[in-house]
Tab-separated table of N, CA and C in Angstrom:
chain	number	residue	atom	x	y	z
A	227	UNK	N	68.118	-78.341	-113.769
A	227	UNK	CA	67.494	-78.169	-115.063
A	227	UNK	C	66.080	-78.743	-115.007
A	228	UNK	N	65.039	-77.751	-115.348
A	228	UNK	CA	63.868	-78.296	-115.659
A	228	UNK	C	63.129	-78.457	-117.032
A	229	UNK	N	62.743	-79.744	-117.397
A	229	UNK	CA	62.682	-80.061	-118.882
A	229	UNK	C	61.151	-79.609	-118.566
A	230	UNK	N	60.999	-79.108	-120.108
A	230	UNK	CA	59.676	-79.047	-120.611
A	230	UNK	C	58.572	-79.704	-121.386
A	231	UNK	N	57.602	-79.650	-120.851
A	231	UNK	CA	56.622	-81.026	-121.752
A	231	UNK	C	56.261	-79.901	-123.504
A	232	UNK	N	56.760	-81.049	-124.488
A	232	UNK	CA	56.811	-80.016	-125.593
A	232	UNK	C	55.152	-80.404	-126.282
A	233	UNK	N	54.488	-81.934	-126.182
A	233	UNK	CA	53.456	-82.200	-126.041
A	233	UNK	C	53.239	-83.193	-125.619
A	234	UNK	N	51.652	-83.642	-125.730
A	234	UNK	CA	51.009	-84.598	-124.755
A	234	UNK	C	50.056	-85.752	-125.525
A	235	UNK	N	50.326	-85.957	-126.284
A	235	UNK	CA	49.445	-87.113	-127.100
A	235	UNK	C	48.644	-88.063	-126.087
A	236	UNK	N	47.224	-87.582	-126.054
A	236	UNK	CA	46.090	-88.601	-125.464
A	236	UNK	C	45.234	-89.195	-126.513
A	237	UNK	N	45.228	-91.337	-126.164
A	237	UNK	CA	44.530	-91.677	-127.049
A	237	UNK	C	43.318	-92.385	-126.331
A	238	UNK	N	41.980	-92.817	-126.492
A	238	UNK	CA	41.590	-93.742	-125.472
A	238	UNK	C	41.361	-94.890	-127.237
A	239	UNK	N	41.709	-96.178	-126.546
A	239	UNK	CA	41.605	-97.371	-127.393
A	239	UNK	C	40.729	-98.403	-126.970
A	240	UNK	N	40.160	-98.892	-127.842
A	240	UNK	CA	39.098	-100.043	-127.015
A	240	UNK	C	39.583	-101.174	-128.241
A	241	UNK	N	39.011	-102.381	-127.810
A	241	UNK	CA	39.609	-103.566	-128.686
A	241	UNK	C	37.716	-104.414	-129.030
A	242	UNK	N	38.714	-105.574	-129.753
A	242	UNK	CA	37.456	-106.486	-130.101
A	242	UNK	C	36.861	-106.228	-131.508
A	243	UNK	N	35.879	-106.646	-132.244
A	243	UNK	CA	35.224	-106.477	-133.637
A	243	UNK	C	35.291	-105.105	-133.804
A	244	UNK	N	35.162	-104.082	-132.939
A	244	UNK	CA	34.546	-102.498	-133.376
A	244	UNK	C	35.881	-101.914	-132.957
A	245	UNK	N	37.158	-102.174	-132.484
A	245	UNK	CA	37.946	-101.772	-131.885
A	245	UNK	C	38.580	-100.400	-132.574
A	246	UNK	N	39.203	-99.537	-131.661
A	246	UNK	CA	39.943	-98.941	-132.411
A	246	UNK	C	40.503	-97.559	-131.485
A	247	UNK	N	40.968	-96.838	-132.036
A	247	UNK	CA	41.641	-95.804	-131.375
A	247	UNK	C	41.352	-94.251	-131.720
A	248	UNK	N	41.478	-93.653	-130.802
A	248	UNK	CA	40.774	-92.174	-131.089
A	248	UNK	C	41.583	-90.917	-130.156
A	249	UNK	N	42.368	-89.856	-130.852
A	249	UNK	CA	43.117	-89.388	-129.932
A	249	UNK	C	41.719	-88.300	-128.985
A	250	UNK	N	42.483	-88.064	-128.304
A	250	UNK	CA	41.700	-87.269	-127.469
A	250	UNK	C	41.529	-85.104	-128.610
A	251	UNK	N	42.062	-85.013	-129.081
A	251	UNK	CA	42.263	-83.629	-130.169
A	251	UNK	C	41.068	-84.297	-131.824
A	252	UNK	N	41.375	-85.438	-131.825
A	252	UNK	CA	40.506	-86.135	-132.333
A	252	UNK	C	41.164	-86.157	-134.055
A	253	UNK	N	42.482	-86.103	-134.438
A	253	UNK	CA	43.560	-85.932	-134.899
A	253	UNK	C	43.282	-87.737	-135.469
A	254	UNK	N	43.639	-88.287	-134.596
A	254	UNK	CA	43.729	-89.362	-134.934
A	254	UNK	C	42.388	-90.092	-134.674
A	255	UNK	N	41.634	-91.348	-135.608
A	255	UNK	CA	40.557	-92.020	-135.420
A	255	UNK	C	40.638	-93.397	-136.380
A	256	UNK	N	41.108	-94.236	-135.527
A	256	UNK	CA	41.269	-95.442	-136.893
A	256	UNK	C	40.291	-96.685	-135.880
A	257	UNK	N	39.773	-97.232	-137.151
A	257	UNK	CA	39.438	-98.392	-136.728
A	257	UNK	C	40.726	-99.573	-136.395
A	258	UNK	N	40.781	-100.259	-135.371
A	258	UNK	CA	41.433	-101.186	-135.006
A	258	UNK	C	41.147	-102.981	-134.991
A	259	UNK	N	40.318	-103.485	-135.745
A	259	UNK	CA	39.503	-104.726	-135.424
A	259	UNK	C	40.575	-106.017	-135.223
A	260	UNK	N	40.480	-106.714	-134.543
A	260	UNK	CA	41.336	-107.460	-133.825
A	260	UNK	C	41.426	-108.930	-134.817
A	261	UNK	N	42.322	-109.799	-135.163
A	261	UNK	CA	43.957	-109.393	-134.905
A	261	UNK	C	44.344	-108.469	-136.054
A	262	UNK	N	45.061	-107.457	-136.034
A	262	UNK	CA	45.233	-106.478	-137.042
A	262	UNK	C	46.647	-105.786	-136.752
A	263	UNK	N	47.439	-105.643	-137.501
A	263	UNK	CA	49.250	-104.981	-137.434
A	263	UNK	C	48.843	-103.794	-136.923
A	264	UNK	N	47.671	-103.007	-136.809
A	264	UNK	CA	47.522	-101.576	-136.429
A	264	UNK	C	48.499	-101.127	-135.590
A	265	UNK	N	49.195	-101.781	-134.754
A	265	UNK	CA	50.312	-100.962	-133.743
A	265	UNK	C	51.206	-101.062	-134.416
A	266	UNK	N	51.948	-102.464	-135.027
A	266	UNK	CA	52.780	-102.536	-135.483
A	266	UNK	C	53.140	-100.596	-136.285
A	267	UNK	N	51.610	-100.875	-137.217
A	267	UNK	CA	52.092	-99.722	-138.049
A	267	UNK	C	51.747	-98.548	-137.810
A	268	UNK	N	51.190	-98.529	-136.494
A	268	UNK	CA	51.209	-96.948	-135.857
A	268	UNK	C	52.338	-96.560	-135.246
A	269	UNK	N	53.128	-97.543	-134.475
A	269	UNK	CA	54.399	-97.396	-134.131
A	269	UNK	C	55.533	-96.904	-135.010
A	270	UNK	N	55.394	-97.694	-136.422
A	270	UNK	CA	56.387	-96.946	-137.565
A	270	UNK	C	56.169	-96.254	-137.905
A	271	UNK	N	54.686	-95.354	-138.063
A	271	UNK	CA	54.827	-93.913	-138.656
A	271	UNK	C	55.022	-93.532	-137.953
A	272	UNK	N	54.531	-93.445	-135.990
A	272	UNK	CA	55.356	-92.233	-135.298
A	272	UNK	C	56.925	-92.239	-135.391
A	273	UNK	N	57.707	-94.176	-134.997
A	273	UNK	CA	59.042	-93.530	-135.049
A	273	UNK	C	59.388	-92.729	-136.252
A	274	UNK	N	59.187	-93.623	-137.466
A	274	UNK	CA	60.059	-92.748	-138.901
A	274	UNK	C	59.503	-91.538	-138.656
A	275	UNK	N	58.438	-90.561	-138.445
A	275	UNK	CA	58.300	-89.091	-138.604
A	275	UNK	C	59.004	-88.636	-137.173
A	276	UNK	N	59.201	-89.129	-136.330
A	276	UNK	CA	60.047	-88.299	-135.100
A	276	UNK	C	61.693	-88.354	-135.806
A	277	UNK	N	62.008	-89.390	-136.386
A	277	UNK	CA	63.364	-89.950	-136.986
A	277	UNK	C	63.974	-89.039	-137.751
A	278	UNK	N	62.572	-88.641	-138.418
A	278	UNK	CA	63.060	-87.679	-139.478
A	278	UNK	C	63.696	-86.536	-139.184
A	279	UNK	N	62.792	-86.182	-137.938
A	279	UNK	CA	62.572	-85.023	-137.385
A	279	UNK	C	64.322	-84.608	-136.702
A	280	UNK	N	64.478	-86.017	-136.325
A	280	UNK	CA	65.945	-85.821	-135.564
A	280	UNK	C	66.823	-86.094	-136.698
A	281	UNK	N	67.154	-86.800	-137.832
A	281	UNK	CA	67.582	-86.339	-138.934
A	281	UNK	C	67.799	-84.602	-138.788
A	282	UNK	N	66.832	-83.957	-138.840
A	282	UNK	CA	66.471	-82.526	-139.510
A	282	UNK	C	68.127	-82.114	-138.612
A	283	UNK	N	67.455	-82.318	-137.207
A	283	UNK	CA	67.766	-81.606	-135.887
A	283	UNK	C	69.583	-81.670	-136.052
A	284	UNK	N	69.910	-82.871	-136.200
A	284	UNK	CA	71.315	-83.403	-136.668
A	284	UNK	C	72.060	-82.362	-137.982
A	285	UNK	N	71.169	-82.752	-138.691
A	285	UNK	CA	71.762	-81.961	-140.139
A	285	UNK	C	72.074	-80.453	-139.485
A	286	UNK	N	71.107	-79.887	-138.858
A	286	UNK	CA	71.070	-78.307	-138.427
A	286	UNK	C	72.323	-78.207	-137.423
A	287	UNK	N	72.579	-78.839	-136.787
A	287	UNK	CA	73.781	-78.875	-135.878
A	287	UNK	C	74.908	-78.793	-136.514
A	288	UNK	N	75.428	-79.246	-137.401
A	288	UNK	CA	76.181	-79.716	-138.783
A	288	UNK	C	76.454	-78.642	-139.538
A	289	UNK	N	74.939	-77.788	-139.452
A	289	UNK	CA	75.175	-76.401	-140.689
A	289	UNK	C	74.905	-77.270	-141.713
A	290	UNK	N	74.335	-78.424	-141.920
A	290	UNK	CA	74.089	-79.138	-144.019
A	290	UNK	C	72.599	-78.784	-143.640
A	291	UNK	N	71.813	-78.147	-145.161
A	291	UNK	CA	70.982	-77.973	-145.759
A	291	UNK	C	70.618	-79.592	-146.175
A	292	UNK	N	69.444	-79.735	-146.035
A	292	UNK	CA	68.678	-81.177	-146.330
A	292	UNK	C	68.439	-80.514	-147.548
A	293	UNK	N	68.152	-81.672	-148.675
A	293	UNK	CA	67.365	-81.665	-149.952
A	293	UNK	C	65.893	-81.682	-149.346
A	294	UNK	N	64.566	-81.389	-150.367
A	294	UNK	CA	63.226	-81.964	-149.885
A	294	UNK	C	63.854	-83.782	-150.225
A	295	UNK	N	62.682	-84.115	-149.666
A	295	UNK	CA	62.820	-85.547	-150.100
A	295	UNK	C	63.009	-86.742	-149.252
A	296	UNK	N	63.405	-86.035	-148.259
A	296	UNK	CA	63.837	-87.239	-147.310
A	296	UNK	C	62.842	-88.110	-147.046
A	297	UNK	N	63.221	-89.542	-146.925
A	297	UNK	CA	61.755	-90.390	-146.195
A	297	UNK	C	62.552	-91.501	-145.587
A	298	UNK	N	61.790	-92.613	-144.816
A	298	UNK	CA	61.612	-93.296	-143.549
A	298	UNK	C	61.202	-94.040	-144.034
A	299	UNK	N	61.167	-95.505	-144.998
A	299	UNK	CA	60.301	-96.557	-144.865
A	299	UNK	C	60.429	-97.398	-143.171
A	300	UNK	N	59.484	-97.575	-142.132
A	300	UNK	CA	59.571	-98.376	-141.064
A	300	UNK	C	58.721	-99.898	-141.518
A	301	UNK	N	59.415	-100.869	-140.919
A	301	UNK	CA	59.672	-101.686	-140.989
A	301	UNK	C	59.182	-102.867	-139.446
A	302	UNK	N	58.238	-102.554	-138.882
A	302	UNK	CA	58.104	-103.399	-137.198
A	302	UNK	C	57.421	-104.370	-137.373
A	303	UNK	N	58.547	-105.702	-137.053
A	303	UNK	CA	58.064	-107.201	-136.883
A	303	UNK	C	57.459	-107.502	-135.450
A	304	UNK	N	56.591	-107.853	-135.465
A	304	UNK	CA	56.257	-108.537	-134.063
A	304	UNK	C	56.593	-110.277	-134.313
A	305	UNK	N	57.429	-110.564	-133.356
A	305	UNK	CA	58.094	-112.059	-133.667
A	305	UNK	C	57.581	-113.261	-132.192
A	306	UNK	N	57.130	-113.899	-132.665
A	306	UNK	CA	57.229	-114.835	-131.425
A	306	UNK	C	57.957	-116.059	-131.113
A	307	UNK	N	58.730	-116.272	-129.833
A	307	UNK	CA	59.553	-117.313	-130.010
A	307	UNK	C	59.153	-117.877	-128.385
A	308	UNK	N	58.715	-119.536	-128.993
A	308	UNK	CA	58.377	-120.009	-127.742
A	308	UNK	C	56.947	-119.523	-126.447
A	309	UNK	N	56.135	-118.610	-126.981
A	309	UNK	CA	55.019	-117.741	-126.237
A	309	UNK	C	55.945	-116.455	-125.930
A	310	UNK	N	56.992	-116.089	-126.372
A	310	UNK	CA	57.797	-114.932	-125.871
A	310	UNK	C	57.604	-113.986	-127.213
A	311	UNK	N	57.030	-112.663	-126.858
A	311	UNK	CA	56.556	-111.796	-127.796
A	311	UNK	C	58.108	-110.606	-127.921
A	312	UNK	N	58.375	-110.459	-128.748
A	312	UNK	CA	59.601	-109.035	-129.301
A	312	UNK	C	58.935	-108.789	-130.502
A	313	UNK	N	59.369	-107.322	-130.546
A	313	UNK	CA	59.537	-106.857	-131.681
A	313	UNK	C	61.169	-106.572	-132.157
A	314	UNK	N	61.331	-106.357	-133.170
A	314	UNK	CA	62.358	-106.014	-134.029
A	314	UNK	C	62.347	-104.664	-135.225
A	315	UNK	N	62.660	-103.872	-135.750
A	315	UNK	CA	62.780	-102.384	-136.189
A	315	UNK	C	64.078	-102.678	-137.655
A	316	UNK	N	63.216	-102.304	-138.698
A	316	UNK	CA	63.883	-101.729	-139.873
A	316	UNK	C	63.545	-100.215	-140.146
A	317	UNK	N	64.346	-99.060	-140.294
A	317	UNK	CA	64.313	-98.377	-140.772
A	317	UNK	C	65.434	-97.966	-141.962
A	318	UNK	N	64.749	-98.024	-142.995
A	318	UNK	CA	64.931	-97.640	-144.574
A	318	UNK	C	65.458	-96.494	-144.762
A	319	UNK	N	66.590	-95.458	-144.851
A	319	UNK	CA	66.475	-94.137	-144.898
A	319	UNK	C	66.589	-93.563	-146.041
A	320	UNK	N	66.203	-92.562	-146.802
A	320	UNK	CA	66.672	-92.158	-147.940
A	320	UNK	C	66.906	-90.618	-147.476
A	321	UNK	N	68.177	-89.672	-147.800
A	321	UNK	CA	68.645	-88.938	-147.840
A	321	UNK	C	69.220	-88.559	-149.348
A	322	UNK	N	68.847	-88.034	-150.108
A	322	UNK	CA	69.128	-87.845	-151.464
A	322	UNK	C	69.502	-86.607	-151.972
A	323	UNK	N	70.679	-86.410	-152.066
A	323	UNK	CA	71.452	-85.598	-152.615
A	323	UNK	C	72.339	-85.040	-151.537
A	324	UNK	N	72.614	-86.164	-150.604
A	324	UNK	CA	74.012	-86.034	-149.681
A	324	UNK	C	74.899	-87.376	-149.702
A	325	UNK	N	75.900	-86.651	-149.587
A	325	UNK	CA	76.921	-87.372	-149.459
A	325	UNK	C	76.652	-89.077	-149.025
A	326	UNK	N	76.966	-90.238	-149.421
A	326	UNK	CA	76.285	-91.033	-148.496
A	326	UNK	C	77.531	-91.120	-147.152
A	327	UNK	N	78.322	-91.037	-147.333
A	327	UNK	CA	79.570	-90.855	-145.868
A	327	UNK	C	78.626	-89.770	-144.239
A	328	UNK	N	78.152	-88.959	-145.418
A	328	UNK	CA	77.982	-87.952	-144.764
A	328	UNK	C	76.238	-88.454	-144.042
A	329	UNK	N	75.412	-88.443	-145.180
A	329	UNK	CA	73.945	-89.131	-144.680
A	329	UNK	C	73.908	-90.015	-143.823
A	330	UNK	N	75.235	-90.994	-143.727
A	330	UNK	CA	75.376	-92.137	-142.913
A	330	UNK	C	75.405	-91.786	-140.924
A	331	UNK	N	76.265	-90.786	-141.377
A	331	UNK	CA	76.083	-90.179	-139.942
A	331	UNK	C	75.446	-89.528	-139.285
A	332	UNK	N	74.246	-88.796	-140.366
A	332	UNK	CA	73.112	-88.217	-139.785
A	332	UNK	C	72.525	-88.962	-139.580
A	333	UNK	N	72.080	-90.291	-140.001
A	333	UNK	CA	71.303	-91.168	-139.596
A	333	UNK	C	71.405	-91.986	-138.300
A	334	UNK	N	72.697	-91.809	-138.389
A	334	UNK	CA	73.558	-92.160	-136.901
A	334	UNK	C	73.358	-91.706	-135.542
A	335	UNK	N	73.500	-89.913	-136.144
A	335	UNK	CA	73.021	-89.600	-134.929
A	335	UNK	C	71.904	-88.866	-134.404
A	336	UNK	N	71.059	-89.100	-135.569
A	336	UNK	CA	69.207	-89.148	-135.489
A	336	UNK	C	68.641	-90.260	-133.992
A	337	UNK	N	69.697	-90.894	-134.037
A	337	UNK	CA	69.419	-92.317	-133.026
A	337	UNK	C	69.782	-91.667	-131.512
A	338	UNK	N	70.703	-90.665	-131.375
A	338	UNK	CA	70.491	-90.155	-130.093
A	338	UNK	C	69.951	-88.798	-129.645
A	339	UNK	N	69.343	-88.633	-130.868
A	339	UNK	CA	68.060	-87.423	-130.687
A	339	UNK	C	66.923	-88.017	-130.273
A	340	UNK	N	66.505	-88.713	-131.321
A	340	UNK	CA	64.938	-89.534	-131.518
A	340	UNK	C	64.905	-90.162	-130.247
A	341	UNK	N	63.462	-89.521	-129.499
A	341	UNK	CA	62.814	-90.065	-128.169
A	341	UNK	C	62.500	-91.567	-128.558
A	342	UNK	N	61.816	-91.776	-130.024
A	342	UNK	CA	61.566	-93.503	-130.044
A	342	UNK	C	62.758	-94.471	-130.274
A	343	UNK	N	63.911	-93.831	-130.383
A	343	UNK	CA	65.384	-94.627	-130.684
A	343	UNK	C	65.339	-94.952	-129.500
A	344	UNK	N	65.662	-93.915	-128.956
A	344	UNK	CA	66.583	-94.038	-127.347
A	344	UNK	C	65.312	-94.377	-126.711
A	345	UNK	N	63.857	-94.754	-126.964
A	345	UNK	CA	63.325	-95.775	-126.160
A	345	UNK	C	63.362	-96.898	-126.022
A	346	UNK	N	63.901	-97.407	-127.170
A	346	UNK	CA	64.017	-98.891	-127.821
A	346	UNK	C	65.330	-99.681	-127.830
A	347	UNK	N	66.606	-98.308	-127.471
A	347	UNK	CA	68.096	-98.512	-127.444
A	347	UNK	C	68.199	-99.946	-126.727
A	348	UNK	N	68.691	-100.646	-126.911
A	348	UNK	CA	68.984	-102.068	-126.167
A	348	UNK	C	67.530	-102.936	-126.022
A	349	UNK	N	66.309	-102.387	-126.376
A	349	UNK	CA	65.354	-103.164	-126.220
A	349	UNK	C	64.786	-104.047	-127.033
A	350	UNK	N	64.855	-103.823	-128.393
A	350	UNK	CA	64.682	-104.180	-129.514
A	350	UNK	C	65.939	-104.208	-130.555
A	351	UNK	N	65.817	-104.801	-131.615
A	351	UNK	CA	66.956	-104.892	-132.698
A	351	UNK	C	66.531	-104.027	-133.439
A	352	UNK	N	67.154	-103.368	-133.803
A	352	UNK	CA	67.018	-102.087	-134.805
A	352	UNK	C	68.243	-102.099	-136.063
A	353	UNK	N	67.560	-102.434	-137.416
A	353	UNK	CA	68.175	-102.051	-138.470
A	353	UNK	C	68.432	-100.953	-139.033
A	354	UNK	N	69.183	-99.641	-138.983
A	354	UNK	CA	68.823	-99.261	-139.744
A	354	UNK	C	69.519	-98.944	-141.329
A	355	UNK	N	69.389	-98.755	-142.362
A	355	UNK	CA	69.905	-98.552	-144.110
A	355	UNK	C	69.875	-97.289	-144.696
A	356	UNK	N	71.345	-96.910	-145.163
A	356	UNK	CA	70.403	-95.774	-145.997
A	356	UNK	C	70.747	-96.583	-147.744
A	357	UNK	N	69.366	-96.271	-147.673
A	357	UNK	CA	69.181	-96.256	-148.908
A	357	UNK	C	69.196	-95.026	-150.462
């Protein structure tokens, strides 16, 4: 089996007072100025919108119709203990107007779709809620 590259996200980032990040499509352009959560919270909008995405992918497997509405609050602590840097992962889910038995398990198994789950599987603590 040969997998296919579905895309290619290029960013170049520079740091310091002017810092910041710029994709290469030019899609993305944020200032970054140092010390600043900017990853923290670039990291949670990509996972929650890939999350979602595997949400979708889940539900469709299933045959359930999603409501509009769905959302992702992310949640990434950067924690330090002792000079030892982790992060840690809340994701918030709202699924509204399903079952929650049922939402519970799409959310479930959004986690072995999602490329940023199963990057993080055992690496980080991951909460996740539906709300």
């Amino acid at each position: 089996m040969t997998s296919k590259v579905l895309f290619t996200g290029k960013t170049h980032n520079t740091n310091g007072r002017d810092g910041g990040a710029r994709s290469s499509d030019g899609f993305l352009d944020i200032k970054m100025k140092q010390p600043h959560p900017a990853a923290e919270n670039l990291f949670g909008a990509a996972w929650s919108a890939c999350y979602m995405g595997a949400i979708e992918v889940a539900a469709s497997r299933r045959q359930i119709k999603l409501p509009a509405g769905i959302s992702v609050d992310a949640q990434i602590d950067l924690s330090n203990d002792d000079g030892n840097f982790f992060l840690s992962a809340y994701l918030n889910v709202s699924v509204p107007g399903i079952d929650p038995v049922i939402a519970r398990e799409l959310i479930d198994t959004a986690h072995s779709i999602c490329p940023y789950s199963k990057a993080t599987h055992g690496n980080i603590e991951v909460t996740t809620n539906l709300v």
